Coordinates of C-alpha atoms in Angstrom, one line a residue:
Chain A
X410 CA -32.6 -14.1 4.5
X411 CA -30.2 -15.2 7.2
X412 CA -27.9 -17.7 5.4
X413 CA -24.4 -18.6 6.2
X414 CA -22.3 -17.3 3.4
X415 CA -19.6 -19.9 3.7
X416 CA -22.1 -22.8 3.2
X417 CA -23.4 -21.5 -0.1
X418 CA -20.3 -22.0 -2.2
X419 CA -20.2 -24.9 -4.7
X420 CA -16.7 -25.9 -3.6
X421 CA -15.6 -25.8 0.0
X422 CA -12.8 -23.5 0.9
X423 CA -9.5 -25.4 1.3
X424 CA -8.2 -25.8 4.8
X425 CA -5.2 -23.9 6.2
X426 CA -3.0 -27.0 5.7
X427 CA -4.1 -27.5 2.1
X428 CA -3.5 -23.8 1.4
X429 CA 0.0 -24.0 2.7
X430 CA 0.7 -27.2 0.7
X431 CA -0.6 -25.6 -2.5
X432 CA 1.2 -22.4 -2.1
X433 CA 4.1 -21.2 -4.2
X434 CA 6.3 -20.8 -1.2
X435 CA 5.9 -24.4 -0.2
X436 CA 6.5 -25.6 -3.7
X437 CA 9.7 -23.5 -4.0
X438 CA 10.8 -24.8 -0.5
X439 CA 10.5 -28.4 -1.5
X440 CA 12.4 -27.8 -4.7
X441 CA 15.3 -26.0 -3.1
X442 CA 17.9 -28.3 -1.6
X443 CA 19.9 -25.5 0.1
X444 CA 16.7 -24.2 1.7
X445 CA 15.8 -27.7 3.1
X446 CA 19.3 -28.3 4.4
X447 CA 19.4 -24.9 6.0
X448 CA 16.0 -25.3 7.5
X449 CA 16.9 -28.7 9.0
X450 CA 20.1 -27.4 10.5
X451 CA 18.4 -24.3 11.9
X452 CA 15.7 -26.5 13.4
X453 CA 18.3 -28.7 15.1
X454 CA 20.2 -25.7 16.4
X455 CA 17.1 -24.0 17.7
X456 CA 15.6 -27.1 19.3
X457 CA 18.9 -27.9 21.0
X458 CA 19.0 -24.3 22.3
X459 CA 15.4 -24.4 23.5
X460 CA 15.8 -27.7 25.2
X461 CA 19.3 -26.9 26.5
X462 CA 18.4 -27.6 30.2
X463 CA 17.4 -31.2 29.2
X464 CA 20.3 -31.9 26.9
X465 CA 23.3 -30.1 28.4
X466 CA 25.3 -32.2 30.9
X467 CA 25.8 -29.2 33.1
X468 CA 24.2 -25.9 34.0
X469 CA 27.0 -23.4 33.1
X470 CA 25.3 -20.6 35.2
X471 CA 25.5 -22.7 38.3
X472 CA 28.9 -22.1 39.9
X473 CA 28.4 -25.0 42.3
X474 CA 28.4 -27.5 39.3
X475 CA 31.8 -26.2 38.1
X476 CA 34.8 -28.4 39.1
X477 CA 38.1 -26.6 39.0
X478 CA 39.9 -30.0 38.8
X479 CA 38.3 -30.6 35.5
X480 CA 39.5 -27.3 34.0
X481 CA 40.9 -27.1 30.5
X482 CA 40.0 -30.7 29.6
X483 CA 40.4 -31.3 25.8
X484 CA 37.5 -32.7 23.8
X485 CA 36.5 -36.4 24.3
X486 CA 38.4 -37.7 21.3
X487 CA 41.7 -36.1 22.3
X488 CA 44.1 -37.6 24.7
X489 CA 43.0 -36.6 28.2
X490 CA 39.4 -36.0 27.3
X491 CA 36.8 -37.2 29.8
X492 CA 33.0 -38.1 29.7
X493 CA 30.7 -36.2 29.8
X494 CA 32.8 -33.2 28.7
X495 CA 32.2 -33.9 25.0
X496 CA 33.8 -30.7 23.7
X497 CA 36.1 -30.2 26.6
X498 CA 36.0 -27.6 29.4
X499 CA 37.3 -24.1 29.8
X500 CA 39.6 -22.7 32.5
X501 CA 36.7 -22.6 35.0
X502 CA 35.9 -26.3 34.5
X503 CA 32.8 -25.3 32.5
X504 CA 31.6 -27.8 30.0
X505 CA 31.9 -26.3 26.5
X506 CA 28.9 -28.1 25.0
X507 CA 26.7 -26.8 27.8
X508 CA 28.1 -23.3 27.5
X509 CA 27.5 -23.3 23.7
X510 CA 23.9 -24.6 24.0
X511 CA 23.1 -22.0 26.6
X512 CA 25.0 -19.3 24.7
X513 CA 23.1 -20.1 21.5
X514 CA 19.9 -19.7 23.5
X515 CA 21.0 -16.2 24.6
X516 CA 22.1 -15.3 21.1
X517 CA 18.9 -16.4 19.5
X518 CA 16.7 -14.6 22.0
X519 CA 18.7 -11.4 21.7
X520 CA 18.6 -11.7 17.9
X521 CA 14.8 -12.2 17.8
X522 CA 14.1 -9.5 20.4
X523 CA 16.3 -6.9 18.7
X524 CA 14.8 -7.7 15.3
X525 CA 11.3 -7.4 16.8
X526 CA 12.1 -4.1 18.4
X527 CA 13.8 -2.6 15.4
X528 CA 10.8 -3.8 13.3
X529 CA 8.4 -1.9 15.6
X530 CA 10.6 1.2 15.5
X531 CA 11.3 1.1 11.8
X532 CA 7.8 0.2 10.6
X533 CA 6.2 2.9 12.7
X534 CA 8.7 5.5 11.5
X535 CA 8.3 4.3 7.8
X536 CA 4.5 4.2 7.9
X537 CA 4.3 7.7 9.5
X538 CA 6.9 9.2 7.2
X539 CA 5.4 7.7 4.0
X540 CA 1.7 8.4 4.9
X541 CA 1.9 11.9 6.4
X542 CA 4.8 13.2 4.4
X543 CA 5.9 16.8 4.8
X544 CA 8.0 17.7 7.9
X545 CA 7.3 14.4 9.7
X546 CA 8.8 12.6 6.7
X547 CA 11.8 15.0 6.7
X548 CA 12.5 14.7 10.4
X549 CA 12.2 10.9 10.5
X550 CA 14.2 10.2 7.4
X551 CA 17.0 12.7 8.2
X552 CA 17.2 10.9 11.6
X553 CA 17.6 7.7 9.6
X554 CA 20.3 9.2 7.4
X555 CA 22.2 10.3 10.5
X556 CA 21.9 6.8 11.9
X557 CA 23.2 5.3 8.6
X558 CA 26.1 7.7 8.5
X559 CA 27.5 6.2 11.7
X560 CA 28.7 2.5 11.5
X561 CA 26.3 0.1 13.1
X562 CA 28.7 -1.2 15.6
X563 CA 29.6 2.3 16.8
X564 CA 26.0 3.2 17.5
X565 CA 25.5 -0.1 19.3
X566 CA 28.7 0.6 21.4
X567 CA 27.5 4.2 22.1
X568 CA 24.0 3.1 23.1
X569 CA 25.1 0.2 25.3
X570 CA 27.7 2.3 27.0
X571 CA 25.4 5.2 27.7
X572 CA 22.5 3.0 28.9
X573 CA 24.8 0.9 31.0
X574 CA 26.1 4.1 32.8
X575 CA 22.5 5.2 33.4
X576 CA 21.5 1.9 34.9
X577 CA 22.1 1.4 38.7
X578 CA 25.0 -0.9 39.4
X579 CA 23.0 -3.8 40.7
X580 CA 20.8 -3.9 37.5
X581 CA 23.7 -3.9 35.1
X582 CA 24.3 -7.6 35.2
X583 CA 20.6 -8.5 34.8
X584 CA 19.8 -5.7 32.3
X585 CA 22.7 -6.7 30.0
X586 CA 20.5 -8.5 27.5
X587 CA 17.9 -5.7 27.4
X588 CA 20.7 -3.1 26.8
X589 CA 22.0 -5.2 23.9
X590 CA 18.6 -5.5 22.4
X591 CA 18.0 -1.8 22.6
X592 CA 21.5 -1.0 21.2
X593 CA 21.1 -3.4 18.2
X594 CA 17.5 -2.2 17.5
X595 CA 18.5 1.5 17.5
X596 CA 21.3 0.8 15.0
X597 CA 19.3 -1.3 12.5
X598 CA 15.8 0.2 12.3
X599 CA 16.6 2.5 9.3
X600 CA 16.4 -0.3 6.7
X601 CA 12.9 -1.2 7.7
X602 CA 11.9 2.4 7.9
X603 CA 13.1 3.1 4.3
X604 CA 11.5 -0.1 2.9
X605 CA 8.2 0.6 4.6
X606 CA 8.2 4.3 3.6
X607 CA 8.7 3.5 0.0
X608 CA 6.0 0.9 -0.1
X609 CA 3.6 3.2 1.9
X610 CA 4.0 6.0 -0.6
X611 CA 3.1 3.5 -3.4
X612 CA 0.1 2.1 -1.6
X613 CA -1.1 5.5 -0.2
X614 CA -1.9 6.8 -3.7
X615 CA -3.8 3.6 -4.7
X616 CA -7.5 3.9 -5.2
X617 CA -8.5 1.5 -2.4
X618 CA -6.9 3.8 0.1
X619 CA -8.8 6.7 -1.5
X620 CA -12.0 4.7 -1.2
X621 CA -11.3 4.3 2.5
X622 CA -10.6 8.0 2.8
X623 CA -14.0 8.7 1.2
X624 CA -15.6 6.8 4.1
X625 CA -13.7 9.0 6.5
X626 CA -11.9 6.0 8.0
X627 CA -9.4 7.5 10.5
X628 CA -5.7 7.5 9.3
X629 CA -4.7 5.2 12.1
X630 CA -7.1 2.5 10.8
X631 CA -6.1 3.1 7.2
X632 CA -2.5 2.6 8.1
X633 CA -3.1 -0.5 10.2
X634 CA -5.6 -2.4 8.1
X635 CA -5.0 -1.2 4.5
X636 CA -1.4 -0.1 4.1
X637 CA 0.5 -2.1 6.7
X638 CA -0.5 -5.6 5.4
X639 CA 0.6 -4.5 1.9
X640 CA 4.1 -3.5 3.0
X641 CA 4.9 -6.7 5.0
X642 CA 6.5 -8.9 2.3
X643 CA 9.7 -7.0 1.7
X644 CA 10.0 -6.3 5.4
X645 CA 9.7 -10.0 6.2
X646 CA 12.7 -10.7 3.9
X647 CA 14.7 -7.9 5.4
X648 CA 13.9 -9.1 8.9
X649 CA 15.1 -12.7 8.2
X650 CA 18.4 -11.4 6.8
X651 CA 18.8 -9.0 9.7
X652 CA 18.2 -11.7 12.3
X653 CA 21.6 -13.1 11.2
X654 CA 23.1 -9.6 11.4
X655 CA 21.7 -9.0 14.8
X656 CA 23.2 -12.3 16.1
X657 CA 26.6 -11.2 14.7
X658 CA 26.3 -7.7 16.1
X659 CA 25.5 -9.1 19.5
X660 CA 28.5 -11.5 19.2
X661 CA 30.7 -8.5 18.2
X662 CA 29.6 -6.4 21.2
X663 CA 30.1 -9.3 23.6
X664 CA 33.5 -10.0 22.0
X665 CA 34.5 -6.4 22.6
X666 CA 33.5 -6.9 26.3
X667 CA 30.4 -4.6 26.3
X668 CA 27.8 -7.3 25.8
X669 CA 26.8 -10.3 27.9
X670 CA 28.9 -10.7 31.1
X671 CA 31.1 -13.9 31.5
X672 CA 28.6 -15.1 34.2
X673 CA 25.9 -15.7 31.5
X674 CA 27.9 -16.0 28.3
X675 CA 26.5 -15.6 24.8
X676 CA 28.5 -17.1 21.9
X677 CA 30.4 -13.8 21.6
X678 CA 31.4 -13.9 25.2
X679 CA 32.6 -17.5 24.9
X680 CA 34.7 -16.5 21.9
X681 CA 36.2 -13.6 23.8
X682 CA 37.1 -15.8 26.8
X683 CA 38.4 -18.6 24.5
X684 CA 40.5 -16.1 22.5
X685 CA 42.8 -15.6 25.5
X686 CA 43.7 -19.3 25.5
X687 CA 44.1 -19.8 21.8
X688 CA 47.9 -19.6 21.9
X689 CA 48.2 -21.6 25.1
X690 CA 47.0 -24.7 23.1
X691 CA 43.4 -24.8 24.4
X692 CA 42.0 -24.3 20.9
X693 CA 38.6 -26.0 21.8
X694 CA 37.6 -23.1 24.0
X695 CA 37.4 -20.7 21.1
X696 CA 36.9 -23.0 18.1
X697 CA 33.6 -24.6 19.0
X698 CA 31.7 -21.4 19.8
X699 CA 33.0 -19.9 16.5
X700 CA 31.7 -22.9 14.5
X701 CA 28.3 -22.7 16.2
X702 CA 28.1 -19.0 15.5
X703 CA 29.1 -19.3 11.9
X704 CA 26.7 -22.2 11.3
X705 CA 23.8 -20.3 12.9
X706 CA 24.4 -17.1 10.9
X707 CA 25.1 -18.9 7.6
X708 CA 21.9 -21.0 7.9
X709 CA 19.8 -18.0 8.7
X710 CA 21.3 -16.1 5.7
X711 CA 20.7 -19.0 3.3
X712 CA 17.0 -19.1 4.4
X713 CA 16.7 -15.3 4.1
X714 CA 18.2 -15.3 0.6
X715 CA 15.9 -18.1 -0.5
X716 CA 12.9 -16.2 0.9
X717 CA 13.9 -13.1 -0.9
X718 CA 14.1 -14.9 -4.2
X719 CA 10.7 -16.6 -3.6
X720 CA 8.8 -13.5 -2.6
X721 CA 10.3 -11.2 -5.3
X722 CA 7.9 -11.3 -8.2
X723 CA 10.5 -9.9 -10.6
X724 CA 12.7 -13.0 -10.2
X725 CA 10.1 -15.5 -11.1
Chain B
X794 CA -35.6 10.8 -15.9
X795 CA -36.8 13.5 -18.3
X796 CA -39.7 14.2 -16.0
X797 CA -37.2 14.9 -13.2
X798 CA -35.2 17.1 -15.5
X799 CA -38.2 19.2 -16.2
X800 CA -38.5 20.0 -12.5
X801 CA -35.1 21.6 -12.7
X802 CA -34.0 20.2 -9.4
X803 CA -30.3 19.5 -9.1
X804 CA -28.3 17.1 -6.9
X805 CA -25.2 19.2 -7.0
X806 CA -24.5 22.7 -8.1
X807 CA -20.9 23.8 -8.7
X808 CA -19.9 27.4 -9.3
X809 CA -16.5 28.8 -10.2
X810 CA -14.5 25.8 -9.1
X811 CA -10.7 26.3 -9.2
X812 CA -8.0 23.9 -8.3
X813 CA -4.3 24.6 -8.7
X814 CA -1.6 22.1 -7.8
X815 CA 1.8 23.2 -6.5
X816 CA 4.2 21.1 -8.6
X817 CA 7.4 23.0 -7.7
X818 CA 10.7 21.3 -7.3
X819 CA 11.9 20.9 -3.7
X820 CA 13.1 24.2 -2.3
X821 CA 16.8 23.2 -2.4
X822 CA 16.5 22.5 -6.1
X823 CA 14.7 25.8 -6.7
X824 CA 17.4 27.6 -4.8
X825 CA 20.3 25.9 -6.7
X826 CA 18.7 26.0 -10.2
X827 CA 17.0 29.4 -9.7
X828 CA 13.7 28.1 -10.8
X829 CA 10.5 29.8 -9.7
X830 CA 7.6 27.9 -8.0
X831 CA 5.4 26.1 -10.5
X832 CA 1.7 25.8 -10.4
X833 CA -0.6 23.7 -12.5
X834 CA -4.1 25.0 -13.2
X835 CA -5.9 21.7 -13.3
X836 CA -9.5 23.0 -13.0
X837 CA -10.2 26.6 -14.0
X838 CA -13.4 28.3 -13.1
X839 CA -15.8 25.5 -13.7
X840 CA -19.6 25.7 -13.2
X841 CA -22.1 23.0 -13.7
X842 CA -25.3 21.4 -12.3
X843 CA -26.0 17.7 -11.9
X844 CA -29.7 17.0 -12.3
X845 CA -31.2 15.0 -9.4
X846 CA -31.7 11.3 -10.5
X847 CA -29.9 12.1 -13.8
X848 CA -26.4 11.7 -15.1
X849 CA -24.0 14.5 -16.1
X850 CA -21.0 13.4 -18.0
X851 CA -17.7 15.1 -18.2
X852 CA -15.8 14.3 -21.4
X853 CA -12.4 15.4 -22.7
X854 CA -8.9 14.3 -23.5
X855 CA -6.4 13.0 -21.0
X856 CA -5.1 15.7 -18.7
X857 CA -8.0 18.1 -19.2
X858 CA -9.0 18.0 -15.5
X859 CA -11.9 15.5 -15.5
X860 CA -10.5 13.3 -12.7
X861 CA -9.6 16.4 -10.7
X862 CA -13.2 17.5 -10.8
X863 CA -14.2 14.0 -9.6
X864 CA -11.9 14.2 -6.6
X865 CA -13.0 17.7 -5.8
X866 CA -16.6 16.7 -5.8
X867 CA -16.0 13.7 -3.5
X868 CA -13.8 15.8 -1.2
X869 CA -10.6 13.9 -1.8
X870 CA -9.1 17.2 -2.9
X871 CA -10.0 20.6 -1.5
X872 CA -10.7 23.4 -4.0
X873 CA -8.8 26.6 -4.1
X874 CA -11.9 28.6 -4.6
X875 CA -15.5 28.2 -5.8
X876 CA -18.7 26.8 -4.4
X877 CA -20.1 23.2 -4.3
X878 CA -23.6 22.7 -3.0
X879 CA -25.2 19.3 -2.6
X880 CA -29.0 19.2 -2.4
X881 CA -30.5 17.5 0.6
X882 CA -31.8 14.0 0.2
X883 CA -35.2 12.6 1.1
X884 CA -34.1 12.1 4.7
X885 CA -33.1 15.8 5.0
X886 CA -29.4 15.1 5.1
X887 CA -27.1 16.7 2.6
X888 CA -26.1 14.2 -0.1
X889 CA -22.6 13.0 -0.1
X890 CA -20.7 11.5 -2.9
X891 CA -19.3 8.0 -3.2
X892 CA -16.9 7.0 -6.0
X893 CA -16.3 4.2 -8.5
X894 CA -12.7 4.2 -9.6
X895 CA -11.1 3.7 -12.9
X896 CA -8.6 1.0 -12.2
X897 CA -10.3 -2.2 -11.0
X898 CA -6.9 -3.6 -10.0
X899 CA -5.9 -0.8 -7.7
X900 CA -9.3 0.0 -6.2
X901 CA -9.6 -3.2 -4.1
X902 CA -7.3 -4.0 -1.3
X903 CA -5.5 -7.2 -2.5
X904 CA -5.2 -8.6 1.1
X905 CA -8.9 -8.3 2.0
X906 CA -11.7 -10.8 1.2
X907 CA -14.4 -9.4 -1.0
X908 CA -17.0 -9.6 1.8
X909 CA -14.8 -7.5 4.0
X910 CA -14.2 -5.0 1.2
X911 CA -18.0 -4.6 0.7
X912 CA -18.6 -4.6 4.5
X913 CA -16.2 -1.8 5.2
X914 CA -18.5 1.1 4.4
X915 CA -21.3 -0.6 6.3
X916 CA -19.1 -0.9 9.4
X917 CA -17.5 2.5 9.1
X918 CA -20.8 4.3 8.7
X919 CA -22.5 2.0 11.2
X920 CA -25.4 1.3 8.8
X921 CA -26.1 -2.2 10.3
X922 CA -25.7 -3.3 13.9
X923 CA -25.0 -6.9 14.2
X924 CA -22.4 -9.0 12.3
X925 CA -25.3 -11.2 11.0
X926 CA -27.1 -8.2 9.5
X927 CA -23.8 -7.0 7.9
X928 CA -23.3 -10.5 6.3
X929 CA -26.8 -10.5 5.1
X930 CA -26.5 -7.0 3.5
X931 CA -23.2 -8.0 1.9
X932 CA -24.8 -11.1 0.2
X933 CA -27.7 -8.8 -0.9
X934 CA -25.2 -6.4 -2.5
X935 CA -23.3 -9.1 -4.2
X936 CA -26.5 -10.4 -5.8
X937 CA -27.5 -6.9 -6.8
X938 CA -24.4 -6.5 -8.9
X939 CA -24.7 -10.0 -10.3
X940 CA -22.2 -11.9 -8.2
X941 CA -23.0 -15.0 -6.1
X942 CA -22.9 -15.1 -2.3
X943 CA -19.9 -17.5 -2.2
X944 CA -17.8 -14.9 -4.1
X945 CA -17.6 -13.0 -0.8
X946 CA -15.1 -15.5 0.5
X947 CA -12.7 -14.9 -2.3
X948 CA -9.9 -12.5 -2.7
X949 CA -9.9 -9.8 -5.5
X950 CA -7.2 -11.5 -7.6
X951 CA -9.6 -14.4 -8.2
X952 CA -11.8 -12.1 -10.3
X953 CA -11.7 -10.7 -13.8
X954 CA -11.6 -6.9 -14.5
X955 CA -15.4 -6.7 -15.1
X956 CA -16.2 -8.7 -11.9
X957 CA -13.8 -6.5 -9.9
X958 CA -15.6 -3.4 -11.2
X959 CA -18.9 -5.0 -10.0
X960 CA -17.3 -5.5 -6.6
X961 CA -16.3 -1.8 -6.7
X962 CA -19.9 -0.9 -7.5
X963 CA -21.2 -3.1 -4.7
X964 CA -18.8 -1.3 -2.2
X965 CA -20.0 2.1 -3.4
X966 CA -23.6 1.0 -3.0
X967 CA -22.9 -0.4 0.5
X968 CA -22.8 3.1 1.9
X969 CA -26.3 3.7 0.6
X970 CA -25.4 6.8 -1.4
X971 CA -27.7 8.9 -3.5
X972 CA -24.8 10.4 -5.5
X973 CA -22.1 8.4 -7.3
X974 CA -19.0 9.8 -9.0
X975 CA -17.8 7.4 -11.6
X976 CA -14.3 8.1 -12.8
X977 CA -13.9 6.3 -16.1
X978 CA -15.4 3.1 -14.6
X979 CA -15.2 1.2 -17.9
X980 CA -12.1 2.4 -19.6
X981 CA -10.0 -0.4 -18.3
X982 CA -12.5 -3.1 -19.5
X983 CA -13.1 -5.0 -22.7
X984 CA -15.8 -3.6 -24.9
X985 CA -18.2 -6.6 -24.3
X986 CA -17.7 -6.2 -20.5
X987 CA -18.0 -2.5 -20.7
X988 CA -21.6 -2.9 -22.0
X989 CA -22.5 -5.2 -19.1
X990 CA -21.1 -2.8 -16.5
X991 CA -22.8 0.2 -18.1
X992 CA -26.1 -1.6 -18.2
X993 CA -25.8 -2.6 -14.6
X994 CA -25.1 1.0 -13.7
X995 CA -28.2 2.2 -15.5
X996 CA -30.3 -0.5 -13.9
X997 CA -29.1 0.5 -10.5
X998 CA -29.8 4.2 -11.3
X999 CA -33.4 3.4 -12.0
X1000 CA -33.7 1.0 -9.0
X1001 CA -32.1 3.2 -6.3
X1002 CA -32.8 6.7 -7.8
X1003 CA -29.0 7.4 -8.1
X1004 CA -27.5 10.5 -9.5
X1005 CA -24.3 10.1 -11.5
X1006 CA -21.4 12.3 -12.2
X1007 CA -19.9 10.3 -15.0
X1008 CA -16.4 10.8 -16.3
X1009 CA -15.2 9.4 -19.6
X1010 CA -13.2 10.1 -22.7
X1011 CA -15.4 7.7 -24.8
X1012 CA -18.1 9.6 -26.6
X1013 CA -20.2 6.4 -27.3
X1014 CA -20.2 5.4 -23.7
X1015 CA -21.2 8.9 -22.6
X1016 CA -24.1 8.9 -25.1
X1017 CA -25.4 5.7 -23.6
X1018 CA -25.2 6.9 -20.0
X1019 CA -25.9 10.6 -19.7
X1020 CA -28.7 13.2 -19.7
X1021 CA -26.3 16.1 -20.0
X1022 CA -22.8 16.3 -21.2
X1023 CA -20.1 18.8 -20.3
X1024 CA -17.1 19.0 -22.6
X1025 CA -13.8 19.9 -20.9
X1026 CA -10.7 21.3 -22.5
X1027 CA -7.6 22.3 -20.5
X1028 CA -9.4 22.7 -17.2
X1029 CA -12.4 24.6 -18.6
X1030 CA -15.9 23.6 -19.7
X1031 CA -16.2 24.6 -23.3
X1032 CA -19.6 23.3 -24.0
X1033 CA -22.4 21.9 -22.0
X1034 CA -25.8 20.7 -23.2
X1035 CA -28.4 18.0 -23.3
X1036 CA -27.0 14.8 -24.7
X1037 CA -29.1 14.5 -27.9
X1038 CA -28.8 18.3 -28.6
X1039 CA -25.1 18.1 -28.2
X1040 CA -24.8 15.1 -30.5
X1041 CA -27.2 16.5 -33.1
X1042 CA -25.8 20.1 -33.1
X1043 CA -22.3 20.4 -31.6
X1044 CA -21.5 24.1 -31.4
X1045 CA -18.0 24.3 -30.1
X1046 CA -15.3 23.4 -32.7
X1047 CA -13.7 21.1 -30.0
X1048 CA -17.0 19.2 -29.5
X1049 CA -17.3 18.8 -33.2
X1050 CA -13.8 17.3 -33.2
X1051 CA -14.6 14.9 -30.4
X1052 CA -17.7 13.7 -32.2
X1053 CA -15.5 12.9 -35.2
X1054 CA -13.7 10.4 -33.1
X1055 CA -16.7 8.1 -32.8
X1056 CA -16.3 5.2 -35.2
X1057 CA -19.2 5.0 -37.6
X1058 CA -20.3 1.5 -38.5
X1059 CA -22.0 2.6 -41.8
X1060 CA -19.2 4.8 -43.1
X1061 CA -16.0 3.3 -41.7
X1062 CA -13.9 5.0 -44.4
X1063 CA -15.5 8.5 -44.2
X1064 CA -13.3 11.6 -44.3
X1065 CA -12.6 13.1 -41.0
X1066 CA -11.3 16.5 -40.0
X1067 CA -8.2 15.6 -38.0
X1068 CA -6.8 18.2 -35.7
X1069 CA -3.1 18.5 -35.5
X1070 CA -1.1 19.0 -32.4
X1071 CA -1.7 18.0 -28.8
X1072 CA -3.3 19.5 -25.8
X1073 CA -1.1 22.5 -24.8
X1074 CA 0.9 22.3 -21.6
X1075 CA -1.3 23.4 -18.7
X1076 CA 1.8 25.1 -17.2
X1077 CA 1.7 27.6 -20.1
X1078 CA -1.9 27.8 -21.3
X1079 CA -2.3 29.7 -24.5
X1080 CA -3.6 33.3 -24.4
X1081 CA -7.3 33.9 -25.2
X1082 CA -9.3 30.8 -26.0
X1083 CA -7.3 27.7 -24.8
X1084 CA -8.4 25.9 -27.9
X1085 CA -7.3 28.4 -30.5
X1086 CA -3.9 26.8 -31.4
X1087 CA -5.7 23.7 -32.7
X1088 CA -8.9 25.3 -33.8
X1089 CA -9.5 25.1 -37.6
X1090 CA -11.5 28.3 -37.7
X1091 CA -9.6 30.5 -35.2
X1092 CA -9.4 34.2 -35.7
X1093 CA -7.3 37.0 -34.3
X1094 CA -9.9 37.6 -31.6
X1095 CA -9.6 34.0 -30.4
X1096 CA -5.9 34.3 -29.5
X1097 CA -6.5 37.6 -27.7
X1098 CA -9.7 37.3 -25.7
X1099 CA -11.0 34.5 -23.5
X1100 CA -14.6 33.7 -24.7
X1101 CA -17.3 34.0 -22.1
X1102 CA -19.8 31.2 -21.5
X1103 CA -23.1 32.0 -23.1
X1104 CA -26.4 30.2 -22.7
X1105 CA -28.2 29.5 -26.0
X1106 CA -31.9 29.2 -26.5
X1107 CA -31.6 25.4 -26.6
X1108 CA -30.2 25.4 -23.1
X1109 CA -26.7 24.6 -24.3
X1110 CA -23.9 26.6 -22.7
X1111 CA -20.9 27.3 -24.9
X1112 CA -17.7 29.3 -24.7
X1113 CA -16.7 30.3 -28.2
X1114 CA -16.5 33.6 -30.1
X1115 CA -17.6 32.0 -33.3
X1116 CA -20.9 30.5 -32.2
X1117 CA -23.8 32.6 -33.3
X1118 CA -27.3 32.3 -31.9
X1119 CA -29.6 30.8 -34.5

């Protein structure tokens, strides 16, 4: 009796696209104005950042393209503004629009990478702590408590300073982004660890896990295939909200001068540079990066809040 | 089944099984509040035999240790002391137990398709080689429990409680077991669905020669299913006997009380002896016979001395000072 299971059903299974269009999440998305607006703005920001080399009038990393004669030009619509320097230039003659587009790119990449790394650290710790319990649980969670007792930004400063000192001098410039990712991840993994641990303890005692244990399925596979997928929903929400936080932490570190170097500026670096010229009248050097950063973080947070409401069964 | 019983072969023999849980507060709390360690005697010196191809039922109120016995037998818990001996099957290997769980909503992983849930034991135990063979076996199992092949594509939340319990049974059967532990498999279901699931389980027993250890608090369900019944109270077996013998002549006062709880369709308004009180706390079990605080005919001896288990001429084993051989 070799028959294809999928062909015996009376009704064909809906395709992936149909399933998405029929889902609660899609329905809620199309009925939430703020979510749609936020998603559109985020899409524009991300696309502009991704295609920065095609859009930007100038490559801000290429010192040869910088023209000192064009330094501190105001935005186009102000007196003295010049095409193609739409948002003006900084003291190096760097086009602000190009710098912002490339800076957003760096901010988004560092935000994504640090969320991904802290997800890996936090979920592994949470799964192990919740599943194995006992002293493993104690050690991991006390480590988490210690991490939480120190302000996030202090941990990030500590990590990035220590790692920077350990790196050889010629790698410091190149490794700046990696150091930032590590610093942000090490200061924000606890939230995931706690969420996943709590969920793991709930799932561990459920009968489908016991059924798998009866079959002597190794713990590693029970964790990966049974427990992990059932802990993902709250983690997904936390990760979205933390993506905004990670971008802000990165900007803060760069603003404090221990983040991205001025040679490859992120939004935070741009704000730090611009800050010095705020009172000399060159307000555009600091204002536009600030607007971009706020927009990015607010939009991500709106989407995160919306996702949390949708995926929380208690709020329906 | 009765023929098999006559041969006195057993699928599982359990002797002197004891399980204590450490339910102490964390050590810091114990230190601060000066509380001692606390232990819970869930299963206390239990012995029974499950007849091969038959069904032994464990009955009793909530918290009497039935489910703990189920988890001890399947190996989910390890016993503190006592012996468990499975007979060897026709292939010479020792039997091992699979389990059907109580809650049809928690016993299936909500993120897995039904075909994968049923295929898991086949894959884990490597009972079939190719993917096609596994698919074929899954369809066969779905049909065995009265579901259709296309149901394999669905997720558990698309099914009703009774259908989920069928999926649970199919998964248990997938490992080709000879011995099934059923922990209140019908108590979460409607009465009409209960009957369907119970009849399915009986049919499968005859078809595959399964042995059941059946756990329930529902005396009518137990009567339908079992060859022998063991009545548990506070972690001990107080009476064990053949089903019909136990229903016709219950010896232990607690068994008599349990039988009173079965609704009678002919005499719905009959007078019943109602026992006051609740099951005593297993943290502080009463002295002597554990049932004496609730027993209508308890004597001074009952509160002083733990009654020994005696085997009567009818084959019934009972632990009560007041039961006389007749």
